[in-house]
Amino acid sequence: MVSKRKPIHLNRIEKVIEYIHHNLDKTLTVAELAEISCWSRWQLQRVFQEQTNHNLAQYVREQKLSRAAEQLLKSDRKVTDVALDFGFNSEVSFSRAFKQLFGLSPRQYRLSGKLTGIRLPLVMSPDLPLAQAATQVVRIESKPETQFWGLYAPIDSIYAANPQFSQQVYDIWGNFTLSALQHEVLASDFYYGIVDTLRVLPNSQLLYWAASDKPAFSAIPGLESITILPSFMLLSHT
């Protein structure tokens, strides 16, 4: 039996990413991360950029600020305390970096009450072939209450024993696209993949929708409607 292993550079990148996610309270210099990876600083930054399409230092900073943004909305802790929790030396440096990323000061962001603009952590795709191993990142944005029309089906979550969500999502979109083509509905500017987190399914599965907010899709037989509240996260597909 031949066992498949990921290329060593992907294992090292995974190790660095995991270390970053578990140590956001630290300064996390490139030199420290290079030591974790067993590469030089230059080599780590080059491989990280190639494999994730992210600048290493920028990724660390965005993860710190995104998790800090979540804390600002979930708690009433002082901005200074939140800054220190995520490895910033002062409220001034934290506020400057925060405004560069979100366009608002930490206090303005808290007053807005909206979780918007944050960067989710990179996740290695476990069900892709080794030659196509890649990382994925999602940016969360707010959207007002909206009605959508589409198809849905269960997909595996990352906690499933043998997740096949890439193929499952592909199949859902294939059926949705076929329905649109059969009924000659004009294409939308955007389509949306919606993960229903309110209905928990057995076997570590979630409900996934392939949908459009264009009213013309309401006339297609077999498509169902779903109304998304402002607090939901939507992943747009252009």
PDB file of C-alpha atoms in Angstrom:
ATOM      1  CA  MET A   1       0.000   0.000   0.000  1.00  0.00           C
ATOM      2  CA  VAL A   2       1.310   3.409  -0.970  1.00  0.00           C
ATOM      3  CA  SER A   3       0.574   6.184   1.498  1.00  0.00           C
ATOM      4  CA  LYS A   4       0.141   9.753   0.219  1.00  0.00           C
ATOM      5  CA  ARG A   5       1.859  12.550   2.018  1.00  0.00           C
ATOM      6  CA  LYS A   6       1.694  16.259   1.527  1.00  0.00           C
ATOM      7  CA  PRO A   7       4.845  17.923   0.193  1.00  0.00           C
ATOM      8  CA  ILE A   8       7.105  18.954   3.062  1.00  0.00           C
ATOM      9  CA  HIS A   9       6.696  22.649   2.300  1.00  0.00           C
ATOM     10  CA  LEU A  10       2.928  22.383   2.799  1.00  0.00           C
ATOM     11  CA  ASN A  11       3.391  20.600   6.119  1.00  0.00           C
ATOM     12  CA  ARG A  12       5.708  23.380   7.242  1.00  0.00           C
ATOM     13  CA  ILE A  13       3.288  26.091   6.130  1.00  0.00           C
ATOM     14  CA  GLU A  14       0.446  24.341   7.973  1.00  0.00           C
ATOM     15  CA  LYS A  15       2.613  24.248  11.086  1.00  0.00           C
ATOM     16  CA  VAL A  16       3.337  27.983  10.822  1.00  0.00           C
ATOM     17  CA  ILE A  17      -0.333  28.827  10.239  1.00  0.00           C
ATOM     18  CA  GLU A  18      -1.401  26.735  13.229  1.00  0.00           C
ATOM     19  CA  TYR A  19       1.239  28.407  15.394  1.00  0.00           C
ATOM     20  CA  ILE A  20       0.037  31.856  14.333  1.00  0.00           C
ATOM     21  CA  HIS A  21      -3.590  31.039  15.130  1.00  0.00           C
ATOM     22  CA  HIS A  22      -2.717  29.760  18.608  1.00  0.00           C
ATOM     23  CA  ASN A  23      -0.360  32.604  19.530  1.00  0.00           C
ATOM     24  CA  LEU A  24      -2.061  35.798  18.436  1.00  0.00           C
ATOM     25  CA  ASP A  25      -1.390  37.211  21.903  1.00  0.00           C
ATOM     26  CA  LYS A  26       2.330  37.264  21.092  1.00  0.00           C
ATOM     27  CA  THR A  27       4.333  39.669  18.946  1.00  0.00           C
ATOM     28  CA  LEU A  28       4.981  36.950  16.323  1.00  0.00           C
ATOM     29  CA  THR A  29       8.002  38.230  14.434  1.00  0.00           C
ATOM     30  CA  VAL A  30       9.064  36.772  11.094  1.00  0.00           C
ATOM     31  CA  ALA A  31      12.252  35.546  12.774  1.00  0.00           C
ATOM     32  CA  GLU A  32      10.211  33.592  15.348  1.00  0.00           C
ATOM     33  CA  LEU A  33       8.006  32.050  12.661  1.00  0.00           C
ATOM     34  CA  ALA A  34      11.047  31.180  10.557  1.00  0.00           C
ATOM     35  CA  GLU A  35      12.443  29.227  13.494  1.00  0.00           C
ATOM     36  CA  ILE A  36       9.148  27.304  13.747  1.00  0.00           C
ATOM     37  CA  SER A  37       9.304  26.473  10.028  1.00  0.00           C
ATOM     38  CA  CYS A  38      13.000  25.493  10.031  1.00  0.00           C
ATOM     39  CA  TRP A  39      13.550  27.865   7.102  1.00  0.00           C
ATOM     40  CA  SER A  40      15.338  31.169   6.813  1.00  0.00           C
ATOM     41  CA  ARG A  41      13.201  34.296   7.107  1.00  0.00           C
ATOM     42  CA  TRP A  42      13.573  34.947   3.382  1.00  0.00           C
ATOM     43  CA  GLN A  43      12.604  31.392   2.405  1.00  0.00           C
ATOM     44  CA  LEU A  44       9.602  31.278   4.730  1.00  0.00           C
ATOM     45  CA  GLN A  45       8.212  34.552   3.397  1.00  0.00           C
ATOM     46  CA  ARG A  46       8.704  33.408  -0.200  1.00  0.00           C
ATOM     47  CA  VAL A  47       7.028  29.995   0.276  1.00  0.00           C
ATOM     48  CA  PHE A  48       4.212  31.439   2.399  1.00  0.00           C
ATOM     49  CA  GLN A  49       3.433  33.974  -0.337  1.00  0.00           C
ATOM     50  CA  GLU A  50       3.517  31.288  -3.045  1.00  0.00           C
ATOM     51  CA  GLN A  51       1.238  28.873  -1.191  1.00  0.00           C
ATOM     52  CA  THR A  52      -1.285  31.273   0.345  1.00  0.00           C
ATOM     53  CA  ASN A  53      -1.140  34.433  -1.812  1.00  0.00           C
ATOM     54  CA  HIS A  54      -0.634  36.357   1.423  1.00  0.00           C
ATOM     55  CA  ASN A  55       2.249  38.380   2.740  1.00  0.00           C
ATOM     56  CA  LEU A  56       3.281  36.700   5.994  1.00  0.00           C
ATOM     57  CA  ALA A  57       3.591  39.822   8.159  1.00  0.00           C
ATOM     58  CA  GLN A  58       0.365  41.236   6.734  1.00  0.00           C
ATOM     59  CA  TYR A  59      -1.486  37.970   7.409  1.00  0.00           C
ATOM     60  CA  VAL A  60      -0.370  37.980  11.050  1.00  0.00           C
ATOM     61  CA  ARG A  61      -1.437  41.601  11.461  1.00  0.00           C
ATOM     62  CA  GLU A  62      -4.851  41.028   9.824  1.00  0.00           C
ATOM     63  CA  GLN A  63      -5.548  37.985  12.005  1.00  0.00           C
ATOM     64  CA  LYS A  64      -4.688  39.898  15.155  1.00  0.00           C
ATOM     65  CA  LEU A  65      -6.878  42.829  14.155  1.00  0.00           C
ATOM     66  CA  SER A  66      -9.772  40.624  13.021  1.00  0.00           C
ATOM     67  CA  ARG A  67      -9.871  38.701  16.284  1.00  0.00           C
ATOM     68  CA  ALA A  68      -9.556  42.018  18.145  1.00  0.00           C
ATOM     69  CA  ALA A  69     -12.540  43.357  16.189  1.00  0.00           C
ATOM     70  CA  GLU A  70     -14.582  40.364  17.312  1.00  0.00           C
ATOM     71  CA  GLN A  71     -13.613  41.033  20.932  1.00  0.00           C
ATOM     72  CA  LEU A  72     -14.602  44.689  20.650  1.00  0.00           C
ATOM     73  CA  LEU A  73     -18.131  43.677  19.669  1.00  0.00           C
ATOM     74  CA  LYS A  74     -18.461  40.749  22.102  1.00  0.00           C
ATOM     75  CA  SER A  75     -17.197  42.512  25.220  1.00  0.00           C
ATOM     76  CA  ASP A  76     -17.001  45.909  26.883  1.00  0.00           C
ATOM     77  CA  ARG A  77     -13.310  45.617  27.686  1.00  0.00           C
ATOM     78  CA  LYS A  78     -11.148  48.697  27.289  1.00  0.00           C
ATOM     79  CA  VAL A  79      -9.513  49.228  23.916  1.00  0.00           C
ATOM     80  CA  THR A  80      -6.108  49.257  25.614  1.00  0.00           C
ATOM     81  CA  ASP A  81      -6.740  45.825  27.146  1.00  0.00           C
ATOM     82  CA  VAL A  82      -7.844  44.377  23.810  1.00  0.00           C
ATOM     83  CA  ALA A  83      -4.739  45.810  22.153  1.00  0.00           C
ATOM     84  CA  LEU A  84      -2.463  44.199  24.743  1.00  0.00           C
ATOM     85  CA  ASP A  85      -4.297  40.886  24.433  1.00  0.00           C
ATOM     86  CA  PHE A  86      -3.236  40.686  20.783  1.00  0.00           C
ATOM     87  CA  GLY A  87       0.405  41.614  21.171  1.00  0.00           C
ATOM     88  CA  PHE A  88       0.287  45.349  20.459  1.00  0.00           C
ATOM     89  CA  ASN A  89       2.615  47.498  22.529  1.00  0.00           C
ATOM     90  CA  SER A  90       0.184  50.407  22.922  1.00  0.00           C
ATOM     91  CA  GLU A  91      -3.341  51.563  22.178  1.00  0.00           C
ATOM     92  CA  VAL A  92      -1.898  54.138  19.756  1.00  0.00           C
ATOM     93  CA  SER A  93      -0.179  51.554  17.526  1.00  0.00           C
ATOM     94  CA  PHE A  94      -3.221  49.277  17.730  1.00  0.00           C
ATOM     95  CA  SER A  95      -5.666  52.042  16.800  1.00  0.00           C
ATOM     96  CA  ARG A  96      -3.505  53.139  13.870  1.00  0.00           C
ATOM     97  CA  ALA A  97      -3.294  49.619  12.444  1.00  0.00           C
ATOM     98  CA  PHE A  98      -6.994  48.991  13.142  1.00  0.00           C
ATOM     99  CA  LYS A  99      -8.085  52.083  11.217  1.00  0.00           C
ATOM    100  CA  GLN A 100      -5.845  51.180   8.282  1.00  0.00           C
ATOM    101  CA  LEU A 101      -7.612  47.822   7.952  1.00  0.00           C
ATOM    102  CA  PHE A 102     -11.217  48.704   8.796  1.00  0.00           C
ATOM    103  CA  GLY A 103     -11.425  52.429   8.008  1.00  0.00           C
ATOM    104  CA  LEU A 104     -12.744  53.074  11.517  1.00  0.00           C
ATOM    105  CA  SER A 105     -11.129  53.554  14.901  1.00  0.00           C
ATOM    106  CA  PRO A 106     -11.705  50.737  17.425  1.00  0.00           C
ATOM    107  CA  ARG A 107     -14.261  52.865  19.261  1.00  0.00           C
ATOM    108  CA  GLN A 108     -16.124  53.753  16.059  1.00  0.00           C
ATOM    109  CA  TYR A 109     -16.140  50.091  15.050  1.00  0.00           C
ATOM    110  CA  ARG A 110     -17.597  49.099  18.419  1.00  0.00           C
ATOM    111  CA  LEU A 111     -20.286  51.765  18.147  1.00  0.00           C
ATOM    112  CA  SER A 112     -21.259  50.539  14.659  1.00  0.00           C
ATOM    113  CA  GLY A 113     -22.176  47.142  16.174  1.00  0.00           C
ATOM    114  CA  LYS A 114     -21.429  45.367  12.860  1.00  0.00           C
ATOM    115  CA  LEU A 115     -18.941  42.566  12.366  1.00  0.00           C
ATOM    116  CA  THR A 116     -17.640  43.598   8.975  1.00  0.00           C
ATOM    117  CA  GLY A 117     -14.384  43.517   7.069  1.00  0.00           C
ATOM    118  CA  ILE A 118     -12.735  40.825   9.199  1.00  0.00           C
ATOM    119  CA  ARG A 119     -10.408  38.204   7.719  1.00  0.00           C
ATOM    120  CA  LEU A 120     -11.090  34.593   8.601  1.00  0.00           C
ATOM    121  CA  PRO A 121      -8.134  32.268   9.223  1.00  0.00           C
ATOM    122  CA  LEU A 122      -6.542  30.360   6.383  1.00  0.00           C
ATOM    123  CA  VAL A 123      -7.650  26.718   6.321  1.00  0.00           C
ATOM    124  CA  MET A 124      -5.879  23.981   4.401  1.00  0.00           C
ATOM    125  CA  SER A 125      -8.400  22.182   2.174  1.00  0.00           C
ATOM    126  CA  PRO A 126      -8.351  18.556   3.370  1.00  0.00           C
ATOM    127  CA  ASP A 127     -10.215  17.010   0.421  1.00  0.00           C
ATOM    128  CA  LEU A 128      -8.198  18.413  -2.487  1.00  0.00           C
ATOM    129  CA  PRO A 129      -5.601  16.293  -4.314  1.00  0.00           C
ATOM    130  CA  LEU A 130      -2.040  16.940  -3.191  1.00  0.00           C
ATOM    131  CA  ALA A 131      -1.168  18.655  -6.447  1.00  0.00           C
ATOM    132  CA  GLN A 132      -3.996  21.116  -5.852  1.00  0.00           C
ATOM    133  CA  ALA A 133      -3.504  21.616  -2.109  1.00  0.00           C
ATOM    134  CA  ALA A 134      -4.325  25.214  -1.357  1.00  0.00           C
ATOM    135  CA  THR A 135      -5.537  27.560   1.308  1.00  0.00           C
ATOM    136  CA  GLN A 136      -8.815  29.413   1.466  1.00  0.00           C
ATOM    137  CA  VAL A 137      -9.766  32.670   3.112  1.00  0.00           C
ATOM    138  CA  VAL A 138     -13.107  34.396   3.454  1.00  0.00           C
ATOM    139  CA  ARG A 139     -13.797  38.046   4.059  1.00  0.00           C
ATOM    140  CA  ILE A 140     -16.926  38.775   6.075  1.00  0.00           C
ATOM    141  CA  GLU A 141     -19.072  41.707   5.028  1.00  0.00           C
ATOM    142  CA  SER A 142     -22.480  42.863   6.208  1.00  0.00           C
ATOM    143  CA  LYS A 143     -25.588  42.686   4.028  1.00  0.00           C
ATOM    144  CA  PRO A 144     -29.142  43.871   4.800  1.00  0.00           C
ATOM    145  CA  GLU A 145     -32.022  41.415   5.136  1.00  0.00           C
ATOM    146  CA  THR A 146     -32.410  39.857   1.686  1.00  0.00           C
ATOM    147  CA  GLN A 147     -34.517  37.182   0.003  1.00  0.00           C
ATOM    148  CA  PHE A 148     -32.785  34.573  -2.148  1.00  0.00           C
ATOM    149  CA  TRP A 149     -33.957  31.785  -4.463  1.00  0.00           C
ATOM    150  CA  GLY A 150     -31.962  28.641  -5.010  1.00  0.00           C
ATOM    151  CA  LEU A 151     -31.229  24.993  -4.257  1.00  0.00           C
ATOM    152  CA  TYR A 152     -29.839  23.498  -1.073  1.00  0.00           C
ATOM    153  CA  ALA A 153     -28.396  20.196   0.082  1.00  0.00           C
ATOM    154  CA  PRO A 154     -26.273  18.865   2.956  1.00  0.00           C
ATOM    155  CA  ILE A 155     -22.493  19.253   2.818  1.00  0.00           C
ATOM    156  CA  ASP A 156     -19.804  17.892   5.107  1.00  0.00           C
ATOM    157  CA  SER A 157     -18.246  20.237   7.620  1.00  0.00           C
ATOM    158  CA  ILE A 158     -14.508  20.238   8.292  1.00  0.00           C
ATOM    159  CA  TYR A 159     -15.248  18.040  11.315  1.00  0.00           C
ATOM    160  CA  ALA A 160     -16.577  15.141   9.234  1.00  0.00           C
ATOM    161  CA  ALA A 161     -14.519  11.943   9.239  1.00  0.00           C
ATOM    162  CA  ASN A 162     -13.937  12.147   5.473  1.00  0.00           C
ATOM    163  CA  PRO A 163     -15.116  15.584   4.306  1.00  0.00           C
ATOM    164  CA  GLN A 164     -16.167  15.857   0.657  1.00  0.00           C
ATOM    165  CA  PHE A 165     -17.520  19.396   0.706  1.00  0.00           C
ATOM    166  CA  SER A 166     -15.691  20.567  -2.425  1.00  0.00           C
ATOM    167  CA  GLN A 167     -17.451  17.969  -4.585  1.00  0.00           C
ATOM    168  CA  GLN A 168     -20.747  18.441  -2.759  1.00  0.00           C
ATOM    169  CA  VAL A 169     -20.709  22.217  -3.278  1.00  0.00           C
ATOM    170  CA  TYR A 170     -19.699  21.686  -6.922  1.00  0.00           C
ATOM    171  CA  ASP A 171     -22.709  19.404  -7.451  1.00  0.00           C
ATOM    172  CA  ILE A 172     -25.130  21.880  -5.851  1.00  0.00           C
ATOM    173  CA  TRP A 173     -23.904  24.675  -8.099  1.00  0.00           C
ATOM    174  CA  GLY A 174     -24.117  22.380 -11.108  1.00  0.00           C
ATOM    175  CA  ASN A 175     -27.799  21.662 -10.437  1.00  0.00           C
ATOM    176  CA  PHE A 176     -28.535  25.328  -9.761  1.00  0.00           C
ATOM    177  CA  THR A 177     -26.826  26.427 -12.992  1.00  0.00           C
ATOM    178  CA  LEU A 178     -28.671  23.764 -14.987  1.00  0.00           C
ATOM    179  CA  SER A 179     -32.032  25.014 -13.647  1.00  0.00           C
ATOM    180  CA  ALA A 180     -31.188  28.587 -14.644  1.00  0.00           C
ATOM    181  CA  LEU A 181     -30.077  27.581 -18.154  1.00  0.00           C
ATOM    182  CA  GLN A 182     -33.129  25.399 -18.755  1.00  0.00           C
ATOM    183  CA  HIS A 183     -35.453  28.299 -17.994  1.00  0.00           C
ATOM    184  CA  GLU A 184     -33.364  30.960 -19.778  1.00  0.00           C
ATOM    185  CA  VAL A 185     -33.017  33.238 -16.781  1.00  0.00           C
ATOM    186  CA  LEU A 186     -30.538  36.041 -17.371  1.00  0.00           C
ATOM    187  CA  ALA A 187     -27.382  35.809 -15.332  1.00  0.00           C
ATOM    188  CA  SER A 188     -27.060  37.777 -12.097  1.00  0.00           C
ATOM    189  CA  ASP A 189     -24.150  40.043 -11.293  1.00  0.00           C
ATOM    190  CA  PHE A 190     -23.585  37.927  -8.182  1.00  0.00           C
ATOM    191  CA  TYR A 191     -24.525  34.489  -6.953  1.00  0.00           C
ATOM    192  CA  TYR A 192     -24.330  33.451  -3.331  1.00  0.00           C
ATOM    193  CA  GLY A 193     -23.274  30.372  -1.461  1.00  0.00           C
ATOM    194  CA  ILE A 194     -25.166  30.375   1.838  1.00  0.00           C
ATOM    195  CA  VAL A 195     -24.277  28.159   4.783  1.00  0.00           C
ATOM    196  CA  ASP A 196     -27.246  27.653   7.108  1.00  0.00           C
ATOM    197  CA  THR A 197     -25.767  27.554  10.610  1.00  0.00           C
ATOM    198  CA  LEU A 198     -29.146  27.489  12.384  1.00  0.00           C
ATOM    199  CA  ARG A 199     -30.098  23.967  11.356  1.00  0.00           C
ATOM    200  CA  VAL A 200     -27.561  21.474  12.665  1.00  0.00           C
ATOM    201  CA  LEU A 201     -27.567  18.160  10.824  1.00  0.00           C
ATOM    202  CA  PRO A 202     -26.254  14.777  12.019  1.00  0.00           C
ATOM    203  CA  ASN A 203     -22.905  13.378  10.864  1.00  0.00           C
ATOM    204  CA  SER A 204     -21.155  16.776  11.055  1.00  0.00           C
ATOM    205  CA  GLN A 205     -23.080  18.221   8.103  1.00  0.00           C
ATOM    206  CA  LEU A 206     -24.486  21.657   7.259  1.00  0.00           C
ATOM    207  CA  LEU A 207     -27.048  22.923   4.768  1.00  0.00           C
ATOM    208  CA  TYR A 208     -25.527  24.775   1.827  1.00  0.00           C
ATOM    209  CA  TRP A 209     -27.492  26.945  -0.626  1.00  0.00           C
ATOM    210  CA  ALA A 210     -26.557  27.978  -4.156  1.00  0.00           C
ATOM    211  CA  ALA A 211     -28.733  31.026  -4.724  1.00  0.00           C
ATOM    212  CA  SER A 212     -29.392  34.381  -6.330  1.00  0.00           C
ATOM    213  CA  ASP A 213     -31.143  37.482  -5.019  1.00  0.00           C
ATOM    214  CA  LYS A 214     -32.501  38.304  -8.491  1.00  0.00           C
ATOM    215  CA  PRO A 215     -36.356  38.117  -8.389  1.00  0.00           C
ATOM    216  CA  ALA A 216     -36.469  36.440 -11.820  1.00  0.00           C
ATOM    217  CA  PHE A 217     -35.190  33.260 -10.170  1.00  0.00           C
ATOM    218  CA  SER A 218     -38.416  33.026  -8.152  1.00  0.00           C
ATOM    219  CA  ALA A 219     -40.194  31.853 -11.315  1.00  0.00           C
ATOM    220  CA  ILE A 220     -37.989  28.788 -11.783  1.00  0.00           C
ATOM    221  CA  PRO A 221     -39.807  25.603 -10.689  1.00  0.00           C
ATOM    222  CA  GLY A 222     -38.001  23.655  -8.016  1.00  0.00           C
ATOM    223  CA  LEU A 223     -36.115  26.576  -6.527  1.00  0.00           C
ATOM    224  CA  GLU A 224     -36.929  27.496  -2.939  1.00  0.00           C
ATOM    225  CA  SER A 225     -36.645  30.817  -1.156  1.00  0.00           C
ATOM    226  CA  ILE A 226     -34.711  31.768   1.945  1.00  0.00           C
ATOM    227  CA  THR A 227     -34.612  35.103   3.738  1.00  0.00           C
ATOM    228  CA  ILE A 228     -31.232  35.992   5.190  1.00  0.00           C
ATOM    229  CA  LEU A 229     -31.089  38.221   8.243  1.00  0.00           C
ATOM    230  CA  PRO A 230     -28.390  40.910   8.496  1.00  0.00           C
ATOM    231  CA  SER A 231     -26.399  38.826  11.007  1.00  0.00           C
ATOM    232  CA  PHE A 232     -25.734  36.023   8.524  1.00  0.00           C
ATOM    233  CA  MET A 233     -22.429  35.613   6.659  1.00  0.00           C
ATOM    234  CA  LEU A 234     -22.682  35.352   2.881  1.00  0.00           C
ATOM    235  CA  LEU A 235     -19.961  34.122   0.520  1.00  0.00           C
ATOM    236  CA  SER A 236     -20.354  35.766  -2.867  1.00  0.00           C
ATOM    237  CA  HIS A 237     -19.535  34.014  -6.154  1.00  0.00           C
ATOM    238  CA  THR A 238     -18.885  36.278  -9.132  1.00  0.00           C
TER     239      THR A 238
END
